[in-house]
Amino acid sequence: MKIYADNAATTKMSQRAIQAMLPYMSEIYGNPSSLHSEGQRAAEALADARRRIAGLLGAQENEILFTSGGSESDNQAILSAARLGERAGKKHIISSGIEHHAVLHTLDRLKKEGFEITLLDTGEDGILQADQVAGAIRPDTCLVTVMYANNEIGTIQPIKEIGAVCREKGVLFHTDGVQAAGHIPIHVEEDHIDMLSISAHKFHGPKGIGVLYARKGIPLISLIEGGAQERGKRAGTENIPAIMGMAEAFEEALEHLEEKNEKLTGLRERLIDGLSEIPHCILNGDRERRLPGNVSFCFEGIEGEAMLLLLDDKGICASSGSACTSGSLEPSHVLLAIGRPHEIAHGSLRLSLSEENTEEEVDYIISGVKEVTAYLRGISPVWRALENGEQKFIL
Ligand SMILES: *Cc1c(COP(=O)(O)O)cnc(C)c1O
């Protein structure tokens, strides 16, 4: 049995997205900047993809910028707002402690330049309140950047309410929508979003392509200098096959979204119920306000990496947190931010399901995790100390 349950790291491309890309790697290979008819066919495809993606987000075509993915979009959005703020003498930025590193590391860079960064605390449920944002906004605040949904614990933020607060106070609002796009509805107008990052490989599209939505009138800086592509804000020949694949994947992901999410939520609840039977464990993040496919647990007395390797032996692909922190021995900053102690945060497991997973697979995962946790605890001196009372259980 081979079960892929790491869809928050990346997804398998859909057949429709692959098919949508193929013609642009063979027959229609022109450069959209070329004036001849071959170039113009590519330019038409590019315009069509931009129109379709804009429509799906409630945006205008000229507000959609194609980038290399979520990380680039986050960087460009935040740096653009910072440069704009700097010119007006505003050097304060508000964000949360559970953001993706593409956001946090960009903020670190700005901090070194003299920006002041306020990271709001989500509390144990992993959810911010719009009031917290309202209370943190100052006259010198140039940006609020809060992710739509978290990549580790799956919690969904009250983006519409946060957007409304920012709009009322006249502060730019960016949201990293990479985990949300294609999974839950996003509408830039209704959600009062000024800038939004999305990435195709998180919704069954190709890797290395994404979008930065920026409301009309927001002056973007470019991270890459060169030609005048993307209205001069992102130089380099457009990746037409990937862009076509992304447009198709996004459309497909949003078709019958409610039905798909109903099924996915059922699988998620089954998995949460099953894993909750394991003693001394805890679900990370609010149980309801989370992505339909996200399950995240901490198990006491377990080392996360060891659990992953043993699960992989059973054919289960999972993650300890985000793909970005694996390989480092530091526990997840997200789990620490929601108040998990170090020794608990080390025993984390994230399972991110897609609509392709089945109930049989979920049951197999449950029994696999039960076996692996029992085995690891059986050989652990820490566990023995917990069981014979030399050390106190936390969970
Ligand atoms: C994956 C991810 C990113 C990075 O996107 P890439 O396209 O891989 O650069 C950024 N933010 C979140 C929340 C993500 O899950």
Coordinates of C-alpha atoms and ligand atoms in Angstrom, one line a residue:
M1 CA 0.0 0.0 0.0
K2 CA 1.3 3.5 -0.9
I3 CA -0.6 6.4 0.7
Y4 CA 0.2 10.0 -0.1
A5 CA -0.9 12.2 2.8
D6 CA 1.4 15.1 2.4
N7 CA -0.7 17.4 0.2
A8 CA 0.3 20.5 2.1
A9 CA 3.9 20.0 1.0
T10 CA 2.8 19.5 -2.6
T11 CA 0.2 17.8 -4.7
K12 CA 0.1 15.4 -7.6
M13 CA -0.7 17.2 -10.9
S14 CA -4.2 16.6 -12.2
Q15 CA -4.5 15.0 -15.7
R16 CA -6.5 18.0 -16.9
A17 CA -3.7 20.4 -15.9
I18 CA -1.1 18.2 -17.6
Q19 CA -3.2 18.1 -20.8
A20 CA -3.7 21.9 -20.7
M21 CA 0.1 22.3 -20.6
L22 CA 1.1 20.0 -23.4
P23 CA 0.2 22.1 -26.5
Y24 CA 2.3 24.9 -25.1
M25 CA 5.4 22.7 -25.0
S26 CA 5.0 21.6 -28.6
E27 CA 2.8 23.4 -31.2
I28 CA 2.3 26.8 -29.4
Y29 CA 5.8 27.5 -28.3
G30 CA 6.2 31.2 -29.2
N31 CA 7.4 33.9 -27.0
P32 CA 4.4 36.1 -26.1
S33 CA 6.6 39.2 -26.5
S34 CA 7.2 38.4 -30.2
L35 CA 5.2 40.3 -32.7
H36 CA 4.8 37.5 -35.2
S37 CA 1.8 35.2 -35.3
E38 CA 3.5 32.4 -33.3
G39 CA 4.2 34.9 -30.5
Q40 CA 0.7 36.3 -30.7
R41 CA -0.8 32.8 -30.2
A42 CA 1.2 32.5 -27.0
A43 CA 0.2 36.0 -26.0
E44 CA -3.5 35.2 -26.4
A45 CA -3.1 32.1 -24.3
L46 CA -1.4 34.1 -21.6
A47 CA -4.2 36.7 -21.6
D48 CA -6.8 34.0 -21.5
A49 CA -5.1 32.4 -18.4
R50 CA -4.9 35.7 -16.7
R51 CA -8.6 36.4 -17.4
R52 CA -9.6 33.0 -16.0
I53 CA -7.6 33.3 -12.9
A54 CA -8.7 36.9 -12.2
G55 CA -12.3 35.7 -12.6
L56 CA -11.9 32.9 -10.1
L57 CA -10.5 35.4 -7.5
G58 CA -12.9 38.2 -8.1
A59 CA -10.1 40.3 -9.4
Q60 CA -9.3 42.3 -12.6
E61 CA -7.0 41.0 -15.2
N62 CA -4.4 43.7 -14.7
E63 CA -4.2 42.9 -11.0
I64 CA -2.8 39.4 -11.7
L65 CA 1.0 39.1 -11.8
F66 CA 2.6 35.7 -12.6
T67 CA 5.5 34.7 -10.4
S68 CA 7.6 31.6 -9.7
G69 CA 5.3 30.6 -6.8
G70 CA 4.2 31.4 -3.2
S71 CA 7.6 32.3 -1.9
E72 CA 8.3 34.9 -4.6
S73 CA 4.8 36.3 -4.3
D74 CA 5.2 36.7 -0.5
N75 CA 8.6 38.4 -0.9
Q76 CA 7.3 40.8 -3.6
A77 CA 4.2 41.8 -1.7
I78 CA 5.9 42.4 1.6
L79 CA 8.9 44.3 0.1
S80 CA 6.6 46.4 -2.1
A81 CA 4.5 47.5 0.9
A82 CA 7.7 48.1 2.9
R83 CA 9.2 50.4 0.3
L84 CA 6.0 52.3 -0.1
G85 CA 5.7 52.7 3.7
E86 CA 9.3 53.8 4.0
R87 CA 8.7 56.7 1.7
A88 CA 5.9 57.8 3.9
G89 CA 8.0 57.4 7.1
K90 CA 5.9 54.3 8.1
K91 CA 8.1 51.4 9.2
H92 CA 5.8 49.2 11.3
I93 CA 4.5 45.8 10.1
I94 CA 2.0 43.5 11.7
S95 CA 2.0 39.7 11.2
S96 CA 1.5 36.5 13.1
G97 CA 3.9 34.0 14.7
I98 CA 2.6 31.2 12.6
E99 CA 3.4 32.5 9.2
H100 CA 5.3 30.6 6.5
H101 CA 9.1 31.2 6.4
A102 CA 8.7 33.1 3.1
V103 CA 6.9 35.7 5.1
L104 CA 8.8 35.5 8.4
H105 CA 12.3 35.6 6.8
T106 CA 11.3 38.5 4.6
L107 CA 10.2 40.3 7.8
D108 CA 13.5 39.4 9.4
R109 CA 15.3 41.1 6.6
L110 CA 13.2 44.2 7.0
K111 CA 13.8 44.2 10.8
K112 CA 17.5 44.4 10.1
E113 CA 16.8 47.5 8.0
G114 CA 15.1 49.2 10.9
F115 CA 11.5 48.1 10.5
E116 CA 9.5 47.3 13.6
I117 CA 7.7 44.0 13.4
T118 CA 4.8 43.0 15.6
L119 CA 4.0 39.3 15.6
L120 CA 0.6 38.7 17.0
D121 CA -0.1 35.6 19.2
T122 CA -2.7 33.3 17.9
G123 CA -3.2 31.5 21.2
E124 CA -3.5 27.7 21.5
D125 CA -6.3 27.4 18.9
G126 CA -4.0 28.9 16.2
I127 CA -6.5 31.6 15.2
L128 CA -6.1 35.3 15.4
Q129 CA -8.9 37.7 16.3
A130 CA -9.6 40.8 14.1
D131 CA -9.6 42.8 17.3
Q132 CA -6.0 41.9 17.9
V133 CA -5.1 43.4 14.5
A134 CA -7.2 46.5 15.2
G135 CA -5.4 47.0 18.5
A136 CA -2.0 46.6 17.0
I137 CA -2.4 49.1 14.2
R138 CA -0.5 52.4 14.7
P139 CA -0.1 55.6 12.7
D140 CA 3.2 54.3 11.3
T141 CA 1.9 50.8 10.3
C142 CA 2.4 50.2 6.6
L143 CA 1.3 46.6 6.2
V144 CA -0.6 43.8 7.9
T145 CA 0.3 40.4 6.5
V146 CA -1.6 37.4 7.9
M147 CA -1.9 34.0 6.2
Y148 CA -5.3 32.8 5.0
A149 CA -4.8 29.2 6.2
N150 CA -1.8 27.6 8.0
N151 CA 0.3 25.0 6.3
E152 CA 1.1 23.0 9.4
I153 CA -1.9 23.1 11.6
G154 CA -4.5 24.0 9.0
T155 CA -6.2 26.8 10.9
I156 CA -8.2 29.3 8.9
Q157 CA -7.9 32.9 9.9
P158 CA -10.9 35.4 9.9
I159 CA -9.5 37.1 6.8
K160 CA -12.6 39.0 5.8
E161 CA -12.8 40.6 9.3
I162 CA -9.1 41.3 9.4
G163 CA -9.4 42.8 5.9
A164 CA -12.2 45.0 7.0
V165 CA -10.2 46.3 9.9
C166 CA -7.3 47.2 7.6
R167 CA -9.5 48.8 5.0
E168 CA -11.1 50.9 7.7
K169 CA -7.8 52.0 9.1
G170 CA -6.2 52.6 5.7
V171 CA -3.5 50.0 6.1
L172 CA -2.4 47.7 3.3
F173 CA -3.4 44.0 3.8
H174 CA -1.5 41.1 2.3
T175 CA -2.5 37.5 2.8
D176 CA -0.5 34.3 2.0
G177 CA -3.3 32.3 0.5
V178 CA -1.1 29.4 -0.7
Q179 CA -2.8 26.8 1.5
A180 CA -6.3 28.3 0.9
A181 CA -6.4 28.8 -2.8
G182 CA -8.2 25.9 -4.6
H183 CA -9.3 24.5 -1.2
I184 CA -11.6 27.1 0.3
P185 CA -13.3 30.0 -1.5
I186 CA -11.3 33.2 -1.8
H187 CA -12.7 36.5 -3.1
V188 CA -10.4 39.5 -3.0
E189 CA -13.2 42.0 -3.0
E190 CA -15.5 40.4 -0.4
D191 CA -12.4 39.5 1.8
H192 CA -11.0 43.1 1.5
I193 CA -7.6 41.8 0.4
D194 CA -5.1 44.2 -1.1
M195 CA -2.4 41.6 -2.0
L196 CA -2.7 37.8 -2.2
S197 CA -0.1 35.1 -2.8
I198 CA -1.1 31.7 -4.4
S199 CA 0.9 28.8 -5.7
A200 CA -0.2 26.2 -8.3
H201 CA 1.6 23.1 -6.9
K202 CA -0.6 23.2 -3.8
F203 CA -3.8 22.7 -5.8
H204 CA -2.7 20.0 -8.3
G205 CA -1.0 22.4 -10.7
P206 CA 2.6 22.5 -11.8
K207 CA 5.5 23.5 -9.5
G208 CA 7.4 26.8 -10.0
I209 CA 4.4 29.0 -10.9
G210 CA 2.2 31.2 -8.8
V211 CA 0.3 34.5 -8.7
L212 CA 0.6 37.7 -6.9
Y213 CA -2.7 39.5 -6.9
A214 CA -2.2 43.2 -6.2
R215 CA -5.1 45.7 -6.1
K216 CA -5.0 48.3 -8.8
G217 CA -2.9 51.3 -7.8
I218 CA -0.6 49.5 -5.4
P219 CA 3.0 50.2 -6.6
L220 CA 4.9 47.0 -6.8
I221 CA 8.7 46.8 -6.8
S222 CA 10.2 44.2 -9.1
L223 CA 12.5 41.5 -7.6
I224 CA 13.9 40.6 -11.1
E225 CA 15.1 43.3 -13.5
G226 CA 15.2 42.8 -17.2
G227 CA 12.4 42.9 -19.9
A228 CA 9.1 44.6 -19.6
Q229 CA 7.1 41.4 -19.0
E230 CA 4.2 41.5 -16.4
R231 CA 3.8 45.3 -16.8
G232 CA 7.5 45.7 -15.9
K233 CA 7.1 44.1 -12.5
R234 CA 8.6 40.7 -13.2
A235 CA 11.1 40.4 -15.9
G236 CA 11.7 37.1 -17.8
T237 CA 9.9 35.2 -20.5
E238 CA 6.6 33.9 -19.2
N239 CA 6.4 30.2 -18.4
I240 CA 3.3 29.7 -20.6
P241 CA 3.0 25.9 -20.1
A242 CA 3.0 26.3 -16.4
I243 CA 0.6 29.3 -16.5
M244 CA -1.8 27.3 -18.6
G245 CA -1.5 24.3 -16.2
M246 CA -2.2 26.6 -13.3
A247 CA -5.3 28.2 -14.8
E248 CA -6.7 24.7 -15.6
A249 CA -5.9 23.3 -12.2
F250 CA -7.4 26.3 -10.4
E251 CA -10.6 26.0 -12.4
E252 CA -10.8 22.3 -11.7
A253 CA -10.1 22.7 -8.0
L254 CA -13.0 25.1 -7.6
E255 CA -15.5 23.0 -9.4
H256 CA -17.8 21.1 -7.0
L257 CA -15.7 22.5 -4.2
E258 CA -18.5 22.1 -1.6
E259 CA -19.1 18.5 -2.4
K260 CA -15.4 17.7 -2.4
N261 CA -14.9 19.4 0.9
E262 CA -17.8 17.6 2.5
K263 CA -16.1 14.3 1.6
L264 CA -12.7 15.5 2.6
T265 CA -14.0 16.8 6.0
G266 CA -15.5 13.4 6.6
L267 CA -12.1 11.7 6.0
R268 CA -10.4 14.3 8.2
E269 CA -12.9 13.7 11.1
R270 CA -12.5 9.9 10.8
L271 CA -8.7 10.3 11.0
I272 CA -8.9 12.7 13.9
D273 CA -11.2 10.4 15.8
G274 CA -9.0 7.4 15.2
L275 CA -5.8 9.1 16.2
S276 CA -7.4 10.6 19.3
E277 CA -7.6 7.1 20.7
I278 CA -3.8 7.0 21.1
P279 CA -3.0 7.9 24.7
H280 CA -1.1 11.2 25.6
C281 CA -1.7 13.0 22.3
I282 CA -3.2 16.3 21.3
L283 CA -4.7 17.8 18.1
N284 CA -3.0 20.9 17.0
G285 CA -5.2 23.8 15.9
D286 CA -8.9 24.5 16.3
R287 CA -10.9 21.3 15.5
E288 CA -13.5 23.1 13.2
R289 CA -11.9 26.2 11.8
R290 CA -9.3 24.2 9.8
L291 CA -8.6 23.1 6.2
P292 CA -10.8 20.2 5.2
G293 CA -7.8 18.0 4.6
N294 CA -5.5 18.9 7.5
V295 CA -4.8 16.7 10.5
S296 CA -2.0 17.7 12.9
F297 CA -1.1 15.9 16.1
C298 CA 1.6 15.9 18.8
F299 CA 2.4 12.7 20.6
E300 CA 4.2 12.8 23.9
G301 CA 7.3 10.7 24.2
I302 CA 7.8 10.4 20.5
E303 CA 10.4 11.7 18.1
G304 CA 8.7 13.0 15.0
E305 CA 11.4 12.2 12.5
A306 CA 11.6 8.6 13.7
M307 CA 7.8 8.3 13.3
L308 CA 8.0 9.6 9.8
L309 CA 10.6 7.1 8.7
L310 CA 8.7 4.2 10.2
L311 CA 5.5 5.4 8.6
D312 CA 7.3 5.6 5.3
D313 CA 8.3 1.9 5.7
K314 CA 4.5 1.2 5.9
G315 CA 4.0 3.2 2.7
I316 CA 2.5 6.2 4.4
C317 CA 3.9 9.6 3.2
A318 CA 3.4 12.2 6.0
S319 CA 5.3 15.1 7.5
S320 CA 6.3 16.3 10.9
G321 CA 5.3 19.9 10.1
S322 CA 6.3 21.9 7.1
A323 CA 8.5 20.6 4.4
C324 CA 10.7 23.6 5.0
T325 CA 11.7 22.7 8.6
S326 CA 12.3 19.0 8.0
G327 CA 16.0 18.3 7.9
S328 CA 16.6 20.8 10.7
L329 CA 16.4 19.6 14.3
E330 CA 14.5 22.7 15.4
P331 CA 10.9 22.0 16.4
S332 CA 8.3 23.8 14.3
H333 CA 8.0 27.6 15.0
V334 CA 4.2 27.2 14.5
L335 CA 3.8 24.6 17.2
L336 CA 6.0 26.6 19.6
A337 CA 3.9 29.7 18.7
I338 CA 0.6 27.9 19.8
G339 CA 2.3 27.1 23.1
R340 CA 3.4 23.5 22.7
P341 CA 6.5 22.9 24.9
H342 CA 9.7 21.9 23.0
E343 CA 9.5 18.2 24.0
I344 CA 5.9 18.0 22.8
A345 CA 6.5 20.0 19.6
H346 CA 9.2 17.4 18.6
G347 CA 6.6 14.7 18.4
S348 CA 4.5 16.2 15.7
L349 CA 2.7 14.6 12.8
R350 CA 0.9 16.3 9.9
L351 CA -1.3 14.4 7.6
S352 CA -2.7 16.4 4.7
L353 CA -5.3 14.6 2.7
S354 CA -6.6 15.2 -0.8
E355 CA -10.0 14.2 -2.3
E356 CA -8.2 11.2 -3.8
N357 CA -7.7 9.6 -0.4
T358 CA -10.2 6.9 0.7
E359 CA -11.7 5.7 4.0
E360 CA -9.7 2.5 3.7
E361 CA -6.5 4.6 3.5
V362 CA -7.5 6.6 6.5
D363 CA -8.1 3.4 8.5
Y364 CA -4.7 2.1 7.4
I365 CA -3.1 5.3 8.5
I366 CA -4.8 5.1 11.9
S367 CA -3.6 1.6 12.5
G368 CA -0.1 2.5 11.2
V369 CA 0.3 5.4 13.5
K370 CA -1.0 3.4 16.4
E371 CA 1.6 0.7 15.8
V372 CA 4.5 3.1 15.2
T373 CA 3.7 5.2 18.3
A374 CA 3.4 2.0 20.5
Y375 CA 6.7 0.7 19.1
L376 CA 8.7 3.9 19.6
R377 CA 7.3 4.4 23.1
G378 CA 8.3 0.8 23.9
I379 CA 11.9 1.4 23.1
S380 CA 12.1 5.0 24.6
P381 CA 13.8 5.6 27.9
V382 CA 11.8 8.9 28.1
W383 CA 8.6 7.0 27.9
R384 CA 9.7 4.5 30.6
A385 CA 10.5 7.5 32.9
L386 CA 7.0 8.9 32.2
E387 CA 5.3 5.6 32.8
N388 CA 7.0 4.8 36.1
G389 CA 6.3 8.3 37.3
E390 CA 9.9 9.5 37.4
Q391 CA 8.8 12.2 35.0
K392 CA 5.4 13.9 34.7
F393 CA 3.2 13.6 31.6
I394 CA 2.4 16.9 30.0
L395 CA -0.4 15.6 27.8
Ligands
LIG1 C1 4.1 26.1 0.1 C2 3.8 27.4 0.8 C3 4.5 28.6 0.4 C4 5.6 28.5 -0.6 O1 5.1 28.3 -1.9 P1 6.1 27.9 -3.1 O2 5.3 27.9 -4.3 O3 6.5 26.5 -2.8 O4 7.2 28.8 -3.1 C5 4.2 29.8 1.0 N1 3.3 29.8 1.9 C6 2.6 28.7 2.4 C7 1.5 28.9 3.4 C8 2.8 27.5 1.8 O5 2.2 26.4 2.2

